[in-house]
């Protein structure tokens, strides 16, 4: 399933996608910190931080009433939070979990989890040829993709435990539940994908995704299974409760202050340890501007933060939505060290023609008719970086009549094109339509108006076609010398394909596809900068997910997991397998629970 189908399927099924889950998380009862006039500012006198309101610590303790004592408090009922809670409670510890959303409308965000080396993914993926992956190889490849910028011990812990912990998370599924699961990145039974590549250059990719899109068994239901297991082991869940502040006694965690969002009252939960797992800060504009300057500082006039659907993110007041950065605020106020560069998901590059559907098998040119980058750079989340530093003009993706074959050369990663029989037929249909329009023989079907009601986001791409490269260039709006430059550029590129060496931008030989057999086709677009599906970091920890202070020393009792945890992805999210965001949250959430249990043995 490609990324377009991912969003479409989730939307039609009514389950919480990464984007749709944000929308469903909106609740009218929340308050922002700025609304809390009874909170006490606790400034450290820093001129640098004083100019940014979220960095100013808040103290709610004077207004809080006692809510009980626990061994540990988990803040956030996402994948990392619920797995941490379940692990701790099953080890016999008294745990409270605080969740922002009301229980009656609780919805999990996301659907796809990486399941490499799990028994479940092997069971549901008959066409997956990668049933057993060496964890050390997976780790080495991961560190190569992120330029060795990650936390080595933490990432290895993920790689070594990903199979077992994924199976543990899904262990309550019934046979009927499992029957509804789907997968991406490898062919279904009865299909073959002869051009599915295991690597491009030195970068490897691995199928192995568990997709829970079906209404009968989505991630909200699966989270519920894990919640019930935690409750059966003694855990207590407090919904509609927003974590606000971590309390400390002589530097050690001693409690958590939270808000009851139903009545605005404050609660104090005593504890020896806390796991912060609130899912990041994708709906806090001030934090995005502050903590992701490599995006904010590269936006041009007219660009703004956008959601996963390409819509402007902050049209109205988003402060009552989830993903306000509560966990990062709490941990930072308690002394935790922030990452200098925080990764986003699908955030720090500009794809072509759209973020939802890019065409790396094509040749990309700009208004001068020239190529300007390696169109098929292996890591999709890094591929469009050159576009960030160029004018926001349309990027034209150009290909020839052999494209239905070339399009099948793909790797299992975020937003991949899945070369199913139906997808290839749809591509051919789109190309045929474009050529008929060029020839003036196209007749619009009666059903097309109705079909397009789903919106342009889900519509098949509109190609243009021409018998000649010169004609195609003119249809793309190229003028004057740019037309001749374009034709010469394609001829030069075709020579690179013949020789197997791209002397201009280093595109790998295995994905060099000539543009020489007419008719010729193209589509153009430029989504601009500012789209972000989620944030993927924040607080620096050690391999135990124990938060580190300004001197990189562990803060006793403070643990951070999921998208609040830093140094997992380098400067941007990566996908050697689709779904590693959820997969890592599940796996390392459980590992965080194990780490907290070890700590509790010592206090």
GROMACS .gro file of C-alpha atoms in nm, residues 289-566:
model
  278
  289UNK     CA    1   0.907   2.753   1.580
  290UNK     CA    2   1.151   2.722   1.869
  291UNK     CA    3   1.263   2.361   1.841
  292UNK     CA    4   1.256   2.309   1.463
  293UNK     CA    5   1.438   2.618   1.331
  294UNK     CA    6   1.574   2.418   1.037
  295UNK     CA    7   1.216   2.420   0.907
  296UNK     CA    8   1.092   2.755   1.035
  297UNK     CA    9   1.398   2.947   0.918
  298UNK     CA   10   1.371   2.800   0.567
  299UNK     CA   11   1.005   2.882   0.509
  300UNK     CA   12   0.958   3.150   0.246
  301UNK     CA   13   0.692   3.419   0.242
  302UNK     CA   14   0.348   3.260   0.235
  303UNK     CA   15   0.456   2.922   0.374
  304UNK     CA   16   0.316   2.801   0.705
  305UNK     CA   17   0.301   2.490   0.918
  306UNK     CA   18   0.075   2.230   0.759
  307UNK     CA   19  -0.082   1.905   0.870
  308UNK     CA   20  -0.045   1.560   0.714
  309UNK     CA   21  -0.307   1.650   0.453
  310UNK     CA   22  -0.127   1.965   0.340
  311UNK     CA   23  -0.376   2.196   0.513
  312UNK     CA   24  -0.257   2.495   0.714
  313UNK     CA   25  -0.214   2.367   1.069
  314UNK     CA   26  -0.281   2.676   1.279
  315UNK     CA   27  -0.583   2.844   1.121
  316UNK     CA   28  -0.766   2.865   1.455
  317UNK     CA   29  -0.684   2.795   1.817
  318UNK     CA   30  -0.515   2.453   1.834
  319UNK     CA   31  -0.420   2.477   2.201
  320UNK     CA   32  -0.691   2.236   2.316
  321UNK     CA   33  -0.571   1.961   2.085
  322UNK     CA   34  -0.334   1.681   2.170
  323UNK     CA   35   0.038   1.696   2.097
  324UNK     CA   36   0.104   2.021   2.282
  325UNK     CA   37   0.448   1.906   2.395
  326UNK     CA   38   0.331   1.852   2.754
  327UNK     CA   39   0.578   1.572   2.820
  328UNK     CA   40   0.873   1.765   2.681
  329UNK     CA   41   0.775   2.070   2.885
  330UNK     CA   42   0.747   1.866   3.205
  331UNK     CA   43   1.077   1.689   3.152
  332UNK     CA   44   1.264   2.004   3.051
  333UNK     CA   45   1.131   2.196   3.352
  334UNK     CA   46   1.261   1.908   3.565
  335UNK     CA   47   1.609   1.962   3.422
  336UNK     CA   48   1.612   1.730   3.119
  337UNK     CA   49   1.839   1.811   2.825
  338UNK     CA   50   1.677   1.905   2.494
  339UNK     CA   51   1.796   1.781   2.157
  340UNK     CA   52   1.956   2.058   1.951
  341UNK     CA   53   1.795   1.933   1.629
  342UNK     CA   54   1.460   1.756   1.661
  343UNK     CA   55   1.340   1.534   1.376
  344UNK     CA   56   0.997   1.557   1.224
  345UNK     CA   57   0.804   1.312   1.012
  346UNK     CA   58   0.784   1.404   0.643
  347UNK     CA   59   0.891   1.753   0.744
  348UNK     CA   60   1.236   1.861   0.628
  349UNK     CA   61   1.218   1.808   0.254
  350UNK     CA   62   1.004   1.895  -0.048
  351UNK     CA   63   0.897   1.607  -0.270
  352UNK     CA   64   0.768   1.620  -0.626
  353UNK     CA   65   0.504   1.650  -0.741
  354UNK     CA   66   0.335   1.621  -0.399
  355UNK     CA   67   0.428   1.508  -0.052
  356UNK     CA   68   0.174   1.227  -0.068
  357UNK     CA   69   0.287   1.086  -0.401
  358UNK     CA   70   0.641   1.132  -0.534
  359UNK     CA   71   0.793   0.997  -0.855
  360UNK     CA   72   1.161   0.909  -0.796
  361UNK     CA   73   1.174   0.688  -1.106
  362UNK     CA   74   1.122   0.996  -1.325
  363UNK     CA   75   1.360   1.278  -1.419
  364UNK     CA   76   1.301   1.601  -1.225
  365UNK     CA   77   1.360   1.939  -1.388
  366UNK     CA   78   1.290   2.301  -1.301
  367UNK     CA   79   1.191   2.603  -1.510
  368UNK     CA   80   1.537   2.630  -1.664
  369UNK     CA   81   1.496   2.279  -1.808
  370UNK     CA   82   1.776   2.133  -1.598
  371UNK     CA   83   1.804   1.847  -1.354
  372UNK     CA   84   1.917   1.959  -1.010
  373UNK     CA   85   1.938   1.654  -0.780
  374UNK     CA   86   1.944   1.276  -0.743
  375UNK     CA   87   1.575   1.203  -0.793
  376UNK     CA   88   1.603   0.853  -0.643
  377UNK     CA   89   1.816   0.925  -0.339
  378UNK     CA   90   1.752   0.608  -0.134
  379UNK     CA   91   1.611   0.759   0.188
  380UNK     CA   92   1.274   0.910   0.098
  381UNK     CA   93   1.269   1.140   0.402
  382UNK     CA   94   1.600   1.292   0.289
  383UNK     CA   95   1.541   1.283  -0.086
  384UNK     CA   96   1.378   1.624  -0.128
  385UNK     CA   97   1.620   1.823   0.089
  386UNK     CA   98   1.778   2.007  -0.210
  387UNK     CA   99   1.436   2.155  -0.293
  388UNK     CA  100   1.424   2.333   0.043
  389UNK     CA  101   1.701   2.565  -0.073
  390UNK     CA  102   1.557   2.645  -0.417
  391UNK     CA  103   1.272   2.869  -0.538
  392UNK     CA  104   0.921   2.731  -0.486
  393UNK     CA  105   0.848   2.685  -0.855
  394UNK     CA  106   0.687   2.375  -1.006
  395UNK     CA  107   0.909   2.068  -1.027
  396UNK     CA  108   0.840   1.864  -1.340
  397UNK     CA  109   0.866   1.483  -1.325
  398UNK     CA  110   0.934   1.352  -1.677
  399UNK     CA  111   0.920   0.994  -1.808
  400UNK     CA  112   0.853   0.792  -2.121
  401UNK     CA  113   0.615   0.520  -2.236
  402UNK     CA  114   0.807   0.251  -2.046
  403UNK     CA  115   0.722   0.405  -1.711
  404UNK     CA  116   0.478   0.130  -1.603
  405UNK     CA  117   0.782  -0.098  -1.590
  406UNK     CA  118   1.018   0.155  -1.433
  407UNK     CA  119   0.763   0.250  -1.165
  408UNK     CA  120   0.787  -0.105  -1.029
  409UNK     CA  121   1.144  -0.047  -0.912
  410UNK     CA  122   1.079   0.046  -0.552
  411UNK     CA  123   1.185  -0.019  -0.195
  412UNK     CA  124   0.975  -0.079   0.119
  413UNK     CA  125   0.976   0.258   0.292
  414UNK     CA  126   0.741   0.537   0.398
  415UNK     CA  127   0.520   0.645   0.108
  416UNK     CA  128   0.642   0.369  -0.120
  417UNK     CA  129   0.464   0.289  -0.443
  418UNK     CA  130   0.337  -0.067  -0.408
  419UNK     CA  131   0.355  -0.221  -0.757
  420UNK     CA  132   0.038  -0.424  -0.733
  421UNK     CA  133  -0.139  -0.532  -1.049
  422UNK     CA  134  -0.418  -0.283  -0.984
  423UNK     CA  135  -0.176   0.003  -0.916
  424UNK     CA  136   0.010  -0.058  -1.242
  425UNK     CA  137  -0.318  -0.074  -1.434
  426UNK     CA  138  -0.425   0.254  -1.275
  427UNK     CA  139  -0.096   0.409  -1.384
  428UNK     CA  140  -0.144   0.287  -1.741
  429UNK     CA  141  -0.498   0.425  -1.741
  430UNK     CA  142  -0.372   0.765  -1.630
  431UNK     CA  143  -0.108   0.769  -1.902
  432UNK     CA  144  -0.361   0.662  -2.167
  433UNK     CA  145  -0.595   0.939  -2.055
  434UNK     CA  146  -0.318   1.197  -2.083
  435UNK     CA  147  -0.227   1.087  -2.435
  436UNK     CA  148  -0.590   1.088  -2.547
  437UNK     CA  149  -0.625   1.440  -2.410
  438UNK     CA  150  -0.316   1.541  -2.605
  439UNK     CA  151  -0.467   1.393  -2.922
  440UNK     CA  152  -0.806   1.547  -2.851
  441UNK     CA  153  -0.987   1.212  -2.836
  442UNK     CA  154  -1.057   1.196  -2.463
  443UNK     CA  155  -1.423   1.174  -2.354
  444UNK     CA  156  -1.490   1.243  -1.987
  445UNK     CA  157  -1.685   0.952  -1.829
  446UNK     CA  158  -2.014   1.037  -1.661
  447UNK     CA  159  -1.893   0.890  -1.333
  448UNK     CA  160  -1.578   1.104  -1.304
  449UNK     CA  161  -1.746   1.399  -1.134
  450UNK     CA  162  -1.884   1.175  -0.865
  451UNK     CA  163  -1.552   0.992  -0.830
  452UNK     CA  164  -1.370   1.319  -0.768
  453UNK     CA  165  -1.588   1.410  -0.469
  454UNK     CA  166  -1.330   1.244  -0.241
  455UNK     CA  167  -1.103   1.540  -0.309
  456UNK     CA  168  -0.787   1.608  -0.500
  457UNK     CA  169  -0.574   1.453  -0.229
  458UNK     CA  170  -0.699   1.104  -0.314
  459UNK     CA  171  -0.739   1.153  -0.689
  460UNK     CA  172  -0.513   0.980  -0.937
  461UNK     CA  173  -0.236   1.212  -1.061
  462UNK     CA  174  -0.305   1.409  -1.378
  463UNK     CA  175  -0.035   1.355  -1.638
  464UNK     CA  176   0.035   1.550  -1.954
  465UNK     CA  177   0.159   1.381  -2.271
  466UNK     CA  178   0.326   1.472  -2.598
  467UNK     CA  179   0.485   1.296  -2.893
  468UNK     CA  180   0.805   1.499  -2.861
  469UNK     CA  181   1.023   1.628  -2.580
  470UNK     CA  182   1.004   1.978  -2.728
  471UNK     CA  183   0.628   1.969  -2.717
  472UNK     CA  184   0.628   1.834  -2.364
  473UNK     CA  185   0.862   2.112  -2.252
  474UNK     CA  186   0.627   2.377  -2.392
  475UNK     CA  187   0.328   2.215  -2.222
  476UNK     CA  188   0.522   2.233  -1.896
  477UNK     CA  189   0.560   2.608  -1.945
  478UNK     CA  190   0.928   2.610  -2.037
  479UNK     CA  191   1.016   2.901  -2.262
  480UNK     CA  192   1.299   3.018  -2.487
  481UNK     CA  193   1.635   2.857  -2.427
  482UNK     CA  194   1.488   2.641  -2.152
  483UNK     CA  195   1.320   2.422  -2.416
  484UNK     CA  196   1.648   2.344  -2.590
  485UNK     CA  197   1.820   2.304  -2.255
  486UNK     CA  198   1.554   2.054  -2.148
  487UNK     CA  199   1.595   1.840  -2.460
  488UNK     CA  200   1.973   1.844  -2.426
  489UNK     CA  201   1.945   1.760  -2.057
  490UNK     CA  202   1.731   1.454  -2.128
  491UNK     CA  203   1.972   1.342  -2.400
  492UNK     CA  204   2.264   1.376  -2.159
  493UNK     CA  205   2.074   1.189  -1.889
  494UNK     CA  206   1.998   0.907  -2.134
  495UNK     CA  207   2.372   0.872  -2.194
  496UNK     CA  208   2.419   0.835  -1.818
  497UNK     CA  209   2.160   0.555  -1.825
  498UNK     CA  210   2.347   0.387  -2.109
  499UNK     CA  211   2.680   0.405  -1.926
  500UNK     CA  212   2.534   0.327  -1.582
  501UNK     CA  213   2.694   0.635  -1.424
  502UNK     CA  214   2.514   0.960  -1.340
  503UNK     CA  215   2.800   1.208  -1.362
  504UNK     CA  216   2.583   1.502  -1.257
  505UNK     CA  217   2.405   1.386  -0.940
  506UNK     CA  218   2.517   1.031  -0.864
  507UNK     CA  219   2.188   0.848  -0.911
  508UNK     CA  220   2.255   0.478  -0.864
  509UNK     CA  221   2.276   0.258  -1.173
  510UNK     CA  222   1.998   0.024  -1.059
  511UNK     CA  223   1.748   0.311  -1.070
  512UNK     CA  224   1.863   0.494  -1.384
  513UNK     CA  225   1.568   0.479  -1.626
  514UNK     CA  226   1.599   0.643  -1.971
  515UNK     CA  227   1.348   0.885  -2.120
  516UNK     CA  228   1.374   0.798  -2.489
  517UNK     CA  229   1.065   0.611  -2.614
  518UNK     CA  230   0.768   0.833  -2.691
  519UNK     CA  231   0.507   0.930  -2.615
  520UNK     CA  232   0.656   1.134  -2.331
  521UNK     CA  233   0.479   1.220  -2.009
  522UNK     CA  234   0.512   1.454  -1.714
  523UNK     CA  235   0.340   1.593  -1.409
  524UNK     CA  236   0.447   1.890  -1.203
  525UNK     CA  237   0.407   2.027  -0.853
  526UNK     CA  238   0.577   2.171  -0.548
  527UNK     CA  239   0.405   2.132  -0.209
  528UNK     CA  240   0.642   2.373  -0.038
  529UNK     CA  241   0.785   2.349   0.313
  530UNK     CA  242   0.606   2.322   0.646
  531UNK     CA  243   0.411   1.996   0.633
  532UNK     CA  244   0.472   1.781   0.939
  533UNK     CA  245   0.291   1.461   1.034
  534UNK     CA  246   0.440   1.444   1.383
  535UNK     CA  247   0.748   1.538   1.579
  536UNK     CA  248   0.989   1.257   1.661
  537UNK     CA  249   1.212   1.366   1.947
  538UNK     CA  250   1.287   1.613   2.219
  539UNK     CA  251   1.450   1.487   2.539
  540UNK     CA  252   1.796   1.329   2.545
  541UNK     CA  253   1.812   1.001   2.737
  542UNK     CA  254   2.054   0.717   2.791
  543UNK     CA  255   1.995   0.363   2.662
  544UNK     CA  256   1.758   0.300   2.955
  545UNK     CA  257   1.545   0.598   2.839
  546UNK     CA  258   1.642   0.773   3.162
  547UNK     CA  259   1.639   1.148   3.092
  548UNK     CA  260   1.976   1.323   3.113
  549UNK     CA  261   2.041   1.663   3.270
  550UNK     CA  262   2.248   1.955   3.140
  551UNK     CA  263   2.567   1.764   3.219
  552UNK     CA  264   2.435   1.443   3.057
  553UNK     CA  265   2.387   1.277   3.397
  554UNK     CA  266   2.072   1.067   3.462
  555UNK     CA  267   1.785   1.238   3.645
  556UNK     CA  268   1.669   0.986   3.908
  557UNK     CA  269   1.325   0.851   3.827
  558UNK     CA  270   1.259   1.047   3.505
  559UNK     CA  271   1.209   0.835   3.191
  560UNK     CA  272   1.102   0.943   2.843
  561UNK     CA  273   0.971   0.725   2.560
  562UNK     CA  274   0.791   0.743   2.227
  563UNK     CA  275   0.794   1.069   2.032
  564UNK     CA  276   0.907   1.267   2.337
  565UNK     CA  277   1.235   1.070   2.338
  566UNK     CA  278   1.528   1.208   2.142
   0.00000   0.00000   0.00000
